[in-house]
Amino acid sequence: MNPLRMLQNHGQSVYLDEIRRSMLADGYLKTLIERDGLRGVTSNPVIFQKAIADTHDYDEAIAERVRRGMDVADIYEDLVVEDIQGAADLLRATYDGSEGRYGFVSLEVDPHLAHDTEGTVQEARHLWSRLARPNVFIKVPGTAAGLPAITTLIREGINVNVTLLFGLDRYREVVEAYLVGLEQRSADGNPTERVASVASFFLSRIDVMVDPLLERAASEHPERAEEILALRGKVAIASAKGAYQIYKGVFGDDRFQSLAASGARPQRLLWASTSTKNPDYPDVMYVEPLIGKDTINTMPVSTLDAYRNHGDPADRIEEDVEAARETLAALPTLDIDLDIITQRLEDQGVEKFVDPFDNLMSTLAEAAHTTLA
Protein backbone atom coordinates (compact mmCIF):
# COMPACT_ATOMS: atom_id res chain seq x y z
CA MET A 1 0.00 0.00 0.00
CA ASN A 2 0.90 3.67 -0.30
CA PRO A 3 2.96 4.51 2.84
CA LEU A 4 1.26 7.92 3.12
CA ARG A 5 -2.20 6.36 3.17
CA MET A 6 -1.00 3.65 5.56
CA LEU A 7 -0.24 6.30 8.18
CA GLN A 8 -3.99 6.50 8.78
CA ASN A 9 -3.88 2.93 10.11
CA HIS A 10 -1.64 4.23 12.90
CA GLY A 11 -3.83 7.21 13.76
CA GLN A 12 -1.82 9.86 11.93
CA SER A 13 -3.22 12.30 9.39
CA VAL A 14 -1.12 13.79 6.59
CA TYR A 15 -1.44 17.46 5.67
CA LEU A 16 0.27 19.30 2.81
CA ASP A 17 2.40 22.22 4.00
CA GLU A 18 2.06 24.12 0.76
CA ILE A 19 -0.59 25.70 -1.44
CA ARG A 20 -0.68 27.62 -4.68
CA ARG A 21 -3.39 28.26 -7.22
CA SER A 22 -2.05 25.86 -9.84
CA MET A 23 -2.49 22.95 -7.40
CA LEU A 24 -6.20 23.67 -7.40
CA ALA A 25 -6.46 24.28 -11.14
CA ASP A 26 -4.51 21.28 -12.42
CA GLY A 27 -5.97 18.66 -10.09
CA TYR A 28 -2.78 18.08 -8.08
CA LEU A 29 -4.45 18.66 -4.71
CA LYS A 30 -7.39 16.47 -5.70
CA THR A 31 -4.94 13.70 -6.62
CA LEU A 32 -3.22 13.92 -3.22
CA ILE A 33 -6.59 13.58 -1.51
CA GLU A 34 -7.68 10.61 -3.59
CA ARG A 35 -4.36 8.78 -3.95
CA ASP A 36 -2.57 9.56 -0.70
CA GLY A 37 -5.46 10.14 1.67
CA LEU A 38 -4.44 13.75 2.29
CA ARG A 39 -6.52 15.15 5.16
CA GLY A 40 -5.56 18.80 5.26
CA VAL A 41 -3.51 21.75 4.03
CA THR A 42 -1.47 24.30 5.97
CA SER A 43 -0.34 27.70 4.74
CA ASN A 44 1.71 30.58 6.12
CA PRO A 45 3.05 33.92 4.85
CA VAL A 46 6.20 32.27 3.47
CA ILE A 47 4.14 29.82 1.43
CA PHE A 48 1.94 32.54 -0.04
CA GLN A 49 4.92 34.80 -0.72
CA LYS A 50 6.50 32.04 -2.82
CA ALA A 51 3.22 31.15 -4.50
CA ILE A 52 2.21 34.68 -5.46
CA ALA A 53 5.54 36.43 -5.97
CA ASP A 54 7.54 33.57 -7.51
CA THR A 55 4.99 32.18 -9.98
CA HIS A 56 2.71 33.56 -12.69
CA ASP A 57 -0.33 31.75 -11.26
CA TYR A 58 -1.83 34.96 -9.94
CA ASP A 59 -0.87 37.54 -12.58
CA GLU A 60 -4.27 37.76 -14.20
CA ALA A 61 -6.13 37.70 -10.88
CA ILE A 62 -3.95 40.51 -9.52
CA ALA A 63 -4.35 42.66 -12.62
CA GLU A 64 -8.12 42.19 -12.62
CA ARG A 65 -8.37 43.31 -8.99
CA VAL A 66 -6.11 46.31 -9.60
CA ARG A 67 -8.38 47.42 -12.43
CA ARG A 68 -11.30 47.20 -10.01
CA GLY A 69 -9.53 49.67 -7.74
CA MET A 70 -8.72 47.30 -4.88
CA ASP A 71 -5.81 48.24 -2.62
CA VAL A 72 -2.86 45.96 -1.93
CA ALA A 73 -4.11 44.61 1.41
CA ASP A 74 -7.49 43.74 -0.07
CA ILE A 75 -5.90 42.10 -3.10
CA TYR A 76 -3.78 39.89 -0.86
CA GLU A 77 -6.73 38.87 1.28
CA ASP A 78 -8.90 38.22 -1.75
CA LEU A 79 -6.30 35.94 -3.33
CA VAL A 80 -5.51 33.87 -0.26
CA VAL A 81 -9.15 33.55 0.81
CA GLU A 82 -10.01 32.28 -2.66
CA ASP A 83 -7.24 29.66 -2.47
CA ILE A 84 -8.15 28.53 1.04
CA GLN A 85 -11.81 28.28 0.12
CA GLY A 86 -10.95 26.23 -2.96
CA ALA A 87 -8.83 23.80 -0.95
CA ALA A 88 -11.47 23.59 1.79
CA ASP A 89 -14.11 22.73 -0.79
CA LEU A 90 -11.95 19.91 -2.15
CA LEU A 91 -11.57 18.56 1.39
CA ARG A 92 -15.21 19.08 2.38
CA ALA A 93 -16.14 15.46 1.65
CA THR A 94 -13.32 14.36 3.97
CA TYR A 95 -14.62 16.71 6.66
CA ASP A 96 -18.24 15.64 6.33
CA GLY A 97 -17.38 11.94 6.08
CA SER A 98 -15.35 12.08 9.30
CA GLU A 99 -17.96 14.09 11.23
CA GLY A 100 -15.64 17.07 11.34
CA ARG A 101 -12.46 15.32 12.47
CA TYR A 102 -10.44 15.66 9.25
CA GLY A 103 -10.32 17.80 6.14
CA PHE A 104 -9.08 21.20 7.38
CA VAL A 105 -7.22 24.05 5.66
CA SER A 106 -5.34 26.73 7.63
CA LEU A 107 -4.98 30.47 7.05
CA GLU A 108 -2.78 32.64 9.24
CA VAL A 109 -3.60 36.03 10.71
CA ASP A 110 -1.40 38.97 9.74
CA PRO A 111 2.01 38.12 11.29
CA HIS A 112 2.37 41.72 12.48
CA LEU A 113 -0.30 40.86 15.06
CA ALA A 114 1.77 38.18 16.80
CA HIS A 115 2.11 40.32 19.94
CA ASP A 116 -1.32 41.98 19.73
CA THR A 117 -4.06 40.00 21.46
CA GLU A 118 -7.04 42.12 20.47
CA GLY A 119 -5.74 42.63 16.94
CA THR A 120 -5.37 38.87 16.54
CA VAL A 121 -8.91 38.25 17.77
CA GLN A 122 -10.38 40.85 15.43
CA GLU A 123 -8.43 39.55 12.43
CA ALA A 124 -9.35 35.95 13.22
CA ARG A 125 -13.04 36.83 13.47
CA HIS A 126 -12.85 38.65 10.16
CA LEU A 127 -11.08 35.81 8.33
CA TRP A 128 -13.40 33.18 9.82
CA SER A 129 -16.41 35.12 8.58
CA ARG A 130 -14.84 35.81 5.20
CA LEU A 131 -13.85 32.18 4.60
CA ALA A 132 -17.33 30.95 5.56
CA ARG A 133 -16.30 27.30 5.70
CA PRO A 134 -16.56 24.99 8.74
CA ASN A 135 -13.42 23.07 7.77
CA VAL A 136 -10.86 25.85 8.14
CA PHE A 137 -8.43 26.74 10.90
CA ILE A 138 -7.37 30.28 11.70
CA LYS A 139 -3.67 30.14 12.54
CA VAL A 140 -2.71 32.05 15.67
CA PRO A 141 0.94 32.26 16.82
CA GLY A 142 1.52 30.62 20.19
CA THR A 143 3.07 33.74 21.66
CA ALA A 144 2.25 35.12 25.10
CA ALA A 145 -0.20 37.51 23.42
CA GLY A 146 -1.66 34.66 21.42
CA LEU A 147 -2.72 32.65 24.48
CA PRO A 148 -5.73 34.78 25.53
CA ALA A 149 -6.68 35.10 21.86
CA ILE A 150 -6.86 31.30 21.61
CA THR A 151 -9.20 31.13 24.59
CA THR A 152 -11.47 33.85 23.19
CA LEU A 153 -11.66 32.31 19.72
CA ILE A 154 -12.38 28.80 20.99
CA ARG A 155 -15.08 30.24 23.23
CA GLU A 156 -16.62 31.80 20.13
CA GLY A 157 -16.48 28.54 18.19
CA ILE A 158 -13.70 29.59 15.80
CA ASN A 159 -11.34 26.76 14.86
CA VAL A 160 -7.71 27.53 15.76
CA ASN A 161 -4.37 26.17 14.57
CA VAL A 162 -1.84 27.34 17.15
CA THR A 163 1.41 27.85 15.28
CA LEU A 164 5.08 28.49 16.07
CA LEU A 165 5.32 26.18 19.08
CA PHE A 166 8.83 25.10 20.05
CA GLY A 167 8.92 24.61 23.82
CA LEU A 168 7.12 22.27 26.20
CA ASP A 169 6.25 24.97 28.75
CA ARG A 170 4.57 27.09 26.08
CA TYR A 171 2.78 24.00 24.78
CA ARG A 172 1.32 23.42 28.26
CA GLU A 173 0.07 27.03 28.24
CA VAL A 174 -1.51 26.53 24.82
CA VAL A 175 -3.37 23.42 25.98
CA GLU A 176 -4.61 25.32 29.03
CA ALA A 177 -5.82 28.19 26.83
CA TYR A 178 -7.74 25.70 24.70
CA LEU A 179 -9.33 23.98 27.69
CA VAL A 180 -10.40 27.27 29.26
CA GLY A 181 -11.97 28.30 25.95
CA LEU A 182 -13.93 25.04 25.80
CA GLU A 183 -15.04 25.41 29.42
CA GLN A 184 -16.21 28.97 28.82
CA ARG A 185 -18.05 27.94 25.66
CA SER A 186 -19.77 25.10 27.51
CA ALA A 187 -20.68 27.43 30.40
CA ASP A 188 -22.21 29.81 27.85
CA GLY A 189 -24.52 26.97 26.79
CA ASN A 190 -22.94 26.62 23.34
CA PRO A 191 -22.07 23.30 21.68
CA THR A 192 -18.44 22.14 21.70
CA GLU A 193 -18.57 19.05 19.47
CA ARG A 194 -17.58 20.79 16.22
CA VAL A 195 -14.96 23.17 17.66
CA ALA A 196 -11.59 22.04 16.33
CA SER A 197 -8.02 22.97 17.20
CA VAL A 198 -4.50 21.72 16.60
CA ALA A 199 -1.20 22.69 18.22
CA SER A 200 1.59 22.95 15.63
CA PHE A 201 4.91 21.91 17.15
CA PHE A 202 7.86 22.95 14.95
CA LEU A 203 10.69 20.44 14.69
CA SER A 204 13.64 20.90 12.33
CA ARG A 205 14.35 24.46 13.43
CA ILE A 206 15.09 23.16 16.95
CA ASP A 207 17.87 20.90 15.70
CA VAL A 208 19.21 23.62 13.41
CA MET A 209 19.80 25.80 16.46
CA VAL A 210 20.84 23.13 18.97
CA ASP A 211 23.25 21.05 16.85
CA PRO A 212 25.97 23.76 16.62
CA LEU A 213 25.76 24.21 20.40
CA LEU A 214 26.29 20.48 20.86
CA GLU A 215 29.31 20.60 18.56
CA ARG A 216 30.75 23.45 20.58
CA ALA A 217 30.12 21.56 23.81
CA ALA A 218 31.87 18.50 22.39
CA SER A 219 34.95 20.57 21.63
CA GLU A 220 34.89 21.94 25.18
CA HIS A 221 34.48 18.49 26.72
CA PRO A 222 36.62 16.17 24.56
CA GLU A 223 36.34 13.36 27.11
CA ARG A 224 32.55 13.30 26.40
CA ALA A 225 32.67 14.26 22.74
CA GLU A 226 31.25 11.01 21.38
CA GLU A 227 28.37 11.04 23.87
CA ILE A 228 27.59 14.71 23.18
CA LEU A 229 27.75 14.47 19.40
CA ALA A 230 25.37 11.50 19.54
CA LEU A 231 22.67 13.97 20.64
CA ARG A 232 22.75 15.85 17.34
CA GLY A 233 19.50 15.60 15.45
CA LYS A 234 17.68 14.18 18.47
CA VAL A 235 16.48 17.17 20.48
CA ALA A 236 13.52 18.05 18.27
CA ILE A 237 12.21 14.49 18.27
CA ALA A 238 12.76 14.25 22.03
CA SER A 239 10.79 17.46 22.53
CA ALA A 240 7.97 16.18 20.34
CA LYS A 241 7.79 12.91 22.26
CA GLY A 242 7.63 14.94 25.47
CA ALA A 243 4.80 17.02 24.02
CA TYR A 244 2.86 13.87 23.18
CA GLN A 245 3.17 12.65 26.77
CA ILE A 246 1.77 16.00 27.93
CA TYR A 247 -1.05 15.63 25.39
CA LYS A 248 -1.94 12.18 26.70
CA GLY A 249 -1.91 13.35 30.28
CA VAL A 250 -4.07 16.43 29.73
CA PHE A 251 -6.65 14.90 27.42
CA GLY A 252 -6.86 11.69 29.40
CA ASP A 253 -7.66 13.28 32.75
CA ASP A 254 -11.02 13.99 34.38
CA ARG A 255 -11.05 17.68 33.51
CA PHE A 256 -11.15 17.05 29.78
CA GLN A 257 -13.25 13.91 30.03
CA SER A 258 -16.08 15.97 31.51
CA LEU A 259 -15.91 18.16 28.40
CA ALA A 260 -15.59 15.14 26.11
CA ALA A 261 -18.82 13.78 27.54
CA SER A 262 -20.62 16.67 25.84
CA GLY A 263 -18.76 16.17 22.57
CA ALA A 264 -15.57 18.23 22.95
CA ARG A 265 -12.53 16.95 21.09
CA PRO A 266 -8.84 17.01 22.00
CA GLN A 267 -6.55 19.61 20.54
CA ARG A 268 -4.41 17.31 18.41
CA LEU A 269 -0.67 17.74 17.99
CA LEU A 270 0.52 18.67 14.53
CA TRP A 271 4.18 18.15 13.62
CA ALA A 272 5.38 21.10 11.52
CA SER A 273 8.71 22.14 9.99
CA THR A 274 9.23 18.51 9.00
CA SER A 275 11.52 18.95 6.01
CA THR A 276 15.10 18.01 6.87
CA LYS A 277 17.40 21.03 6.85
CA ASN A 278 20.67 19.10 7.35
CA PRO A 279 21.54 17.12 4.18
CA ASP A 280 23.30 14.54 6.33
CA TYR A 281 20.02 13.56 7.96
CA PRO A 282 17.41 11.19 6.46
CA ASP A 283 14.72 12.97 4.46
CA VAL A 284 11.90 11.47 6.55
CA MET A 285 13.55 11.76 9.98
CA TYR A 286 10.81 14.07 11.27
CA VAL A 287 8.09 11.68 10.15
CA GLU A 288 9.07 8.13 11.09
CA PRO A 289 9.66 8.54 14.87
CA LEU A 290 6.49 10.56 15.46
CA ILE A 291 3.77 8.33 14.07
CA GLY A 292 0.95 7.75 16.51
CA LYS A 293 -2.69 8.07 17.43
CA ASP A 294 -4.39 11.46 17.01
CA THR A 295 -1.33 13.16 15.50
CA ILE A 296 -0.90 15.11 12.28
CA ASN A 297 2.20 15.59 10.16
CA THR A 298 2.20 18.48 7.71
CA MET A 299 4.77 17.98 4.95
CA PRO A 300 6.03 20.04 2.02
CA VAL A 301 5.83 18.34 -1.36
CA SER A 302 9.43 17.09 -1.19
CA THR A 303 8.88 15.29 2.12
CA LEU A 304 5.49 14.00 0.97
CA ASP A 305 7.11 12.50 -2.13
CA ALA A 306 9.96 11.00 -0.11
CA TYR A 307 7.60 9.32 2.32
CA ARG A 308 5.42 7.95 -0.44
CA ASN A 309 8.55 6.51 -1.99
CA HIS A 310 10.24 4.88 1.01
CA GLY A 311 8.24 5.50 4.18
CA ASP A 312 7.93 2.70 6.72
CA PRO A 313 4.80 3.37 8.83
CA ALA A 314 4.65 1.97 12.36
CA ASP A 315 3.50 3.14 15.80
CA ARG A 316 6.59 4.87 17.17
CA ILE A 317 5.51 7.99 19.05
CA GLU A 318 5.74 6.17 22.38
CA GLU A 319 8.96 4.32 21.69
CA ASP A 320 12.11 5.43 23.52
CA VAL A 321 10.26 7.97 25.68
CA GLU A 322 12.74 7.53 28.52
CA ALA A 323 15.63 8.06 26.11
CA ALA A 324 13.93 11.25 24.95
CA ARG A 325 13.73 12.47 28.54
CA GLU A 326 17.41 11.69 29.01
CA THR A 327 18.27 13.65 25.86
CA LEU A 328 16.51 16.74 27.16
CA ALA A 329 17.97 16.27 30.65
CA ALA A 330 21.49 16.19 29.20
CA LEU A 331 21.28 19.69 27.75
CA PRO A 332 21.54 21.66 31.02
CA THR A 333 24.67 19.67 31.94
CA LEU A 334 26.22 21.16 28.80
CA ASP A 335 25.07 24.70 29.62
CA ILE A 336 22.45 24.54 26.87
CA ASP A 337 19.22 26.17 28.04
CA LEU A 338 16.40 24.85 25.88
CA ASP A 339 13.93 27.39 27.26
CA ILE A 340 16.09 30.26 26.03
CA ILE A 341 16.53 28.53 22.68
CA THR A 342 12.83 27.91 22.14
CA GLN A 343 11.97 31.51 23.02
CA ARG A 344 14.56 32.68 20.52
CA LEU A 345 13.05 30.34 17.92
CA GLU A 346 9.59 31.76 18.61
CA ASP A 347 10.89 35.32 18.17
CA GLN A 348 12.72 34.36 14.97
CA GLY A 349 9.66 32.49 13.74
CA VAL A 350 7.55 35.62 13.96
CA GLU A 351 10.22 37.57 12.06
CA LYS A 352 10.44 34.86 9.40
CA PHE A 353 6.74 35.33 8.71
CA VAL A 354 6.74 39.14 8.91
CA ASP A 355 9.53 39.63 6.37
CA PRO A 356 8.01 37.55 3.52
CA PHE A 357 4.60 39.04 4.26
CA ASP A 358 6.04 42.55 3.84
CA ASN A 359 7.92 41.48 0.73
CA LEU A 360 4.72 40.12 -0.75
CA MET A 361 2.91 43.39 -0.06
CA SER A 362 5.71 45.19 -1.91
CA THR A 363 5.44 42.75 -4.81
CA LEU A 364 1.71 43.34 -5.05
CA ALA A 365 2.23 47.10 -4.92
CA GLU A 366 4.72 46.88 -7.82
CA ALA A 367 2.29 44.70 -9.80
CA ALA A 368 -0.47 47.24 -9.20
CA HIS A 369 1.77 50.09 -10.39
CA THR A 370 2.72 48.14 -13.54
CA THR A 371 -0.90 47.32 -14.31
CA LEU A 372 -1.96 50.94 -14.02
CA ALA A 373 1.04 52.33 -15.90
XYZ file of C-alpha atoms in Angstrom:
373
model
C 0.000 0.000 0.000
C 0.899 3.666 -0.297
C 2.960 4.507 2.843
C 1.260 7.915 3.118
C -2.201 6.364 3.175
C -0.999 3.653 5.557
C -0.242 6.299 8.181
C -3.988 6.502 8.785
C -3.875 2.929 10.112
C -1.639 4.233 12.895
C -3.828 7.214 13.760
C -1.817 9.861 11.928
C -3.217 12.305 9.389
C -1.124 13.786 6.587
C -1.436 17.459 5.668
C 0.266 19.303 2.813
C 2.400 22.219 4.004
C 2.062 24.119 0.762
C -0.588 25.699 -1.441
C -0.676 27.619 -4.678
C -3.386 28.263 -7.218
C -2.052 25.858 -9.841
C -2.491 22.951 -7.401
C -6.204 23.670 -7.405
C -6.459 24.282 -11.136
C -4.506 21.275 -12.425
C -5.973 18.657 -10.093
C -2.784 18.078 -8.080
C -4.448 18.659 -4.710
C -7.393 16.468 -5.704
C -4.941 13.702 -6.625
C -3.223 13.924 -3.224
C -6.592 13.581 -1.514
C -7.683 10.608 -3.594
C -4.357 8.782 -3.951
C -2.572 9.564 -0.700
C -5.462 10.143 1.674
C -4.444 13.750 2.294
C -6.515 15.151 5.160
C -5.563 18.802 5.258
C -3.511 21.749 4.033
C -1.474 24.300 5.968
C -0.338 27.696 4.744
C 1.706 30.583 6.118
C 3.049 33.918 4.851
C 6.202 32.271 3.471
C 4.144 29.820 1.427
C 1.941 32.539 -0.037
C 4.920 34.798 -0.721
C 6.496 32.041 -2.819
C 3.220 31.148 -4.502
C 2.206 34.677 -5.456
C 5.543 36.427 -5.972
C 7.542 33.570 -7.510
C 4.991 32.180 -9.980
C 2.712 33.557 -12.685
C -0.330 31.748 -11.264
C -1.829 34.964 -9.942
C -0.869 37.536 -12.576
C -4.269 37.755 -14.203
C -6.134 37.702 -10.882
C -3.950 40.512 -9.515
C -4.353 42.655 -12.619
C -8.116 42.186 -12.623
C -8.366 43.314 -8.987
C -6.110 46.307 -9.599
C -8.378 47.420 -12.427
C -11.303 47.202 -10.013
C -9.531 49.668 -7.741
C -8.716 47.300 -4.877
C -5.813 48.239 -2.621
C -2.858 45.961 -1.932
C -4.112 44.610 1.413
C -7.495 43.741 -0.068
C -5.899 42.103 -3.104
C -3.778 39.889 -0.862
C -6.727 38.870 1.280
C -8.900 38.216 -1.748
C -6.296 35.939 -3.333
C -5.514 33.867 -0.258
C -9.147 33.552 0.815
C -10.012 32.283 -2.656
C -7.242 29.657 -2.465
C -8.151 28.530 1.044
C -11.815 28.278 0.124
C -10.951 26.226 -2.963
C -8.832 23.804 -0.951
C -11.466 23.587 1.794
C -14.108 22.735 -0.792
C -11.949 19.905 -2.150
C -11.569 18.556 1.388
C -15.214 19.082 2.379
C -16.142 15.455 1.654
C -13.323 14.357 3.969
C -14.622 16.706 6.661
C -18.237 15.641 6.333
C -17.382 11.943 6.076
C -15.351 12.082 9.304
C -17.957 14.088 11.231
C -15.639 17.067 11.343
C -12.456 15.320 12.470
C -10.443 15.660 9.250
C -10.320 17.803 6.139
C -9.080 21.199 7.378
C -7.224 24.051 5.664
C -5.338 26.730 7.633
C -4.981 30.466 7.047
C -2.784 32.638 9.244
C -3.603 36.026 10.714
C -1.402 38.971 9.738
C 2.010 38.122 11.292
C 2.366 41.719 12.478
C -0.303 40.864 15.060
C 1.765 38.184 16.803
C 2.110 40.319 19.943
C -1.318 41.984 19.734
C -4.063 39.995 21.460
C -7.040 42.121 20.466
C -5.739 42.629 16.941
C -5.370 38.869 16.542
C -8.911 38.247 17.771
C -10.385 40.852 15.430
C -8.434 39.552 12.435
C -9.346 35.946 13.216
C -13.035 36.828 13.468
C -12.846 38.650 10.156
C -11.078 35.809 8.333
C -13.397 33.185 9.817
C -16.411 35.120 8.585
C -14.844 35.807 5.205
C -13.849 32.177 4.605
C -17.331 30.952 5.559
C -16.296 27.302 5.695
C -16.558 24.988 8.738
C -13.418 23.072 7.767
C -10.859 25.855 8.140
C -8.426 26.735 10.900
C -7.374 30.276 11.698
C -3.674 30.138 12.540
C -2.714 32.053 15.671
C 0.939 32.257 16.821
C 1.521 30.617 20.191
C 3.069 33.744 21.657
C 2.250 35.124 25.097
C -0.205 37.506 23.422
C -1.657 34.658 21.417
C -2.716 32.650 24.479
C -5.726 34.776 25.533
C -6.680 35.098 21.863
C -6.855 31.295 21.607
C -9.201 31.135 24.592
C -11.468 33.853 23.187
C -11.655 32.309 19.724
C -12.377 28.805 20.993
C -15.085 30.235 23.230
C -16.623 31.802 20.129
C -16.475 28.538 18.188
C -13.702 29.593 15.802
C -11.337 26.756 14.859
C -7.708 27.528 15.763
C -4.374 26.167 14.569
C -1.836 27.337 17.154
C 1.412 27.845 15.277
C 5.081 28.493 16.073
C 5.317 26.177 19.077
C 8.827 25.103 20.054
C 8.921 24.608 23.823
C 7.120 22.268 26.202
C 6.253 24.973 28.747
C 4.573 27.089 26.083
C 2.780 23.999 24.780
C 1.317 23.424 28.259
C 0.074 27.025 28.244
C -1.514 26.530 24.824
C -3.367 23.424 25.979
C -4.608 25.319 29.034
C -5.822 28.185 26.830
C -7.744 25.697 24.699
C -9.326 23.981 27.693
C -10.399 27.269 29.258
C -11.966 28.300 25.950
C -13.927 25.042 25.802
C -15.041 25.413 29.420
C -16.209 28.968 28.815
C -18.049 27.935 25.663
C -19.765 25.105 27.514
C -20.680 27.430 30.396
C -22.211 29.810 27.850
C -24.519 26.974 26.789
C -22.940 26.616 23.344
C -22.065 23.296 21.679
C -18.444 22.141 21.703
C -18.568 19.053 19.468
C -17.576 20.793 16.217
C -14.962 23.169 17.663
C -11.587 22.041 16.328
C -8.017 22.966 17.198
C -4.498 21.723 16.600
C -1.200 22.688 18.215
C 1.589 22.947 15.629
C 4.912 21.913 17.145
C 7.859 22.949 14.952
C 10.687 20.439 14.695
C 13.637 20.897 12.332
C 14.351 24.461 13.432
C 15.093 23.161 16.953
C 17.872 20.904 15.700
C 19.205 23.622 13.406
C 19.802 25.802 16.461
C 20.844 23.135 18.965
C 23.251 21.055 16.849
C 25.967 23.759 16.624
C 25.764 24.207 20.402
C 26.289 20.485 20.860
C 29.307 20.601 18.557
C 30.752 23.454 20.581
C 30.117 21.558 23.813
C 31.868 18.495 22.388
C 34.946 20.573 21.627
C 34.892 21.942 25.182
C 34.481 18.486 26.719
C 36.618 16.173 24.563
C 36.341 13.356 27.111
C 32.553 13.302 26.401
C 32.673 14.260 22.743
C 31.248 11.015 21.376
C 28.371 11.043 23.869
C 27.585 14.709 23.184
C 27.748 14.465 19.404
C 25.370 11.497 19.542
C 22.674 13.975 20.644
C 22.752 15.854 17.339
C 19.496 15.599 15.453
C 17.675 14.176 18.467
C 16.482 17.166 20.481
C 13.518 18.051 18.267
C 12.214 14.489 18.268
C 12.761 14.255 22.028
C 10.794 17.460 22.532
C 7.965 16.177 20.343
C 7.792 12.910 22.259
C 7.632 14.942 25.466
C 4.802 17.022 24.019
C 2.865 13.870 23.176
C 3.167 12.654 26.765
C 1.768 16.002 27.930
C -1.046 15.629 25.386
C -1.944 12.180 26.697
C -1.914 13.355 30.284
C -4.068 16.432 29.725
C -6.650 14.897 27.415
C -6.861 11.692 29.399
C -7.661 13.279 32.751
C -11.020 13.986 34.379
C -11.050 17.676 33.507
C -11.153 17.051 29.777
C -13.254 13.909 30.034
C -16.082 15.974 31.506
C -15.912 18.164 28.396
C -15.594 15.145 26.113
C -18.824 13.779 27.545
C -20.616 16.668 25.839
C -18.762 16.167 22.573
C -15.572 18.226 22.948
C -12.532 16.953 21.092
C -8.843 17.006 22.002
C -6.553 19.605 20.537
C -4.406 17.315 18.407
C -0.671 17.737 17.995
C 0.521 18.668 14.530
C 4.182 18.151 13.621
C 5.378 21.097 11.518
C 8.708 22.144 9.991
C 9.230 18.515 8.997
C 11.522 18.952 6.014
C 15.098 18.009 6.867
C 17.405 21.032 6.847
C 20.666 19.101 7.349
C 21.542 17.124 4.177
C 23.299 14.540 6.328
C 20.016 13.564 7.961
C 17.408 11.191 6.460
C 14.723 12.973 4.463
C 11.900 11.468 6.550
C 13.548 11.759 9.978
C 10.806 14.068 11.270
C 8.089 11.678 10.148
C 9.073 8.126 11.086
C 9.662 8.542 14.868
C 6.494 10.563 15.463
C 3.772 8.327 14.072
C 0.951 7.749 16.515
C -2.688 8.074 17.427
C -4.386 11.457 17.010
C -1.332 13.164 15.500
C -0.904 15.114 12.276
C 2.203 15.590 10.164
C 2.200 18.484 7.705
C 4.774 17.984 4.951
C 6.035 20.040 2.021
C 5.828 18.342 -1.361
C 9.434 17.093 -1.188
C 8.876 15.286 2.120
C 5.494 14.001 0.970
C 7.111 12.502 -2.132
C 9.957 10.997 -0.110
C 7.598 9.320 2.323
C 5.416 7.947 -0.440
C 8.553 6.514 -1.995
C 10.236 4.885 1.009
C 8.239 5.501 4.175
C 7.925 2.703 6.718
C 4.797 3.367 8.832
C 4.653 1.971 12.365
C 3.498 3.136 15.796
C 6.593 4.867 17.166
C 5.508 7.986 19.046
C 5.740 6.175 22.381
C 8.956 4.320 21.690
C 12.108 5.435 23.521
C 10.257 7.965 25.680
C 12.737 7.526 28.517
C 15.634 8.059 26.107
C 13.931 11.255 24.946
C 13.732 12.473 28.535
C 17.413 11.692 29.010
C 18.271 13.654 25.855
C 16.506 16.741 27.160
C 17.975 16.273 30.651
C 21.490 16.193 29.195
C 21.278 19.689 27.749
C 21.540 21.661 31.021
C 24.674 19.673 31.935
C 26.219 21.159 28.796
C 25.068 24.704 29.622
C 22.453 24.538 26.870
C 19.219 26.169 28.043
C 16.399 24.849 25.878
C 13.930 27.393 27.265
C 16.087 30.260 26.027
C 16.529 28.527 22.677
C 12.826 27.905 22.141
C 11.969 31.507 23.022
C 14.555 32.677 20.516
C 13.048 30.342 17.917
C 9.592 31.759 18.606
C 10.892 35.316 18.167
C 12.717 34.364 14.972
C 9.664 32.489 13.736
C 7.552 35.620 13.959
C 10.223 37.571 12.061
C 10.438 34.857 9.402
C 6.744 35.334 8.711
C 6.736 39.137 8.912
C 9.533 39.629 6.372
C 8.013 37.550 3.521
C 4.600 39.044 4.260
C 6.035 42.548 3.845
C 7.922 41.481 0.725
C 4.720 40.121 -0.752
C 2.911 43.386 -0.058
C 5.712 45.188 -1.909
C 5.441 42.749 -4.810
C 1.706 43.340 -5.054
C 2.233 47.103 -4.924
C 4.716 46.885 -7.819
C 2.290 44.700 -9.801
C -0.467 47.236 -9.202
C 1.766 50.090 -10.387
C 2.719 48.139 -13.537
C -0.900 47.315 -14.313
C -1.963 50.941 -14.021
C 1.036 52.334 -15.896
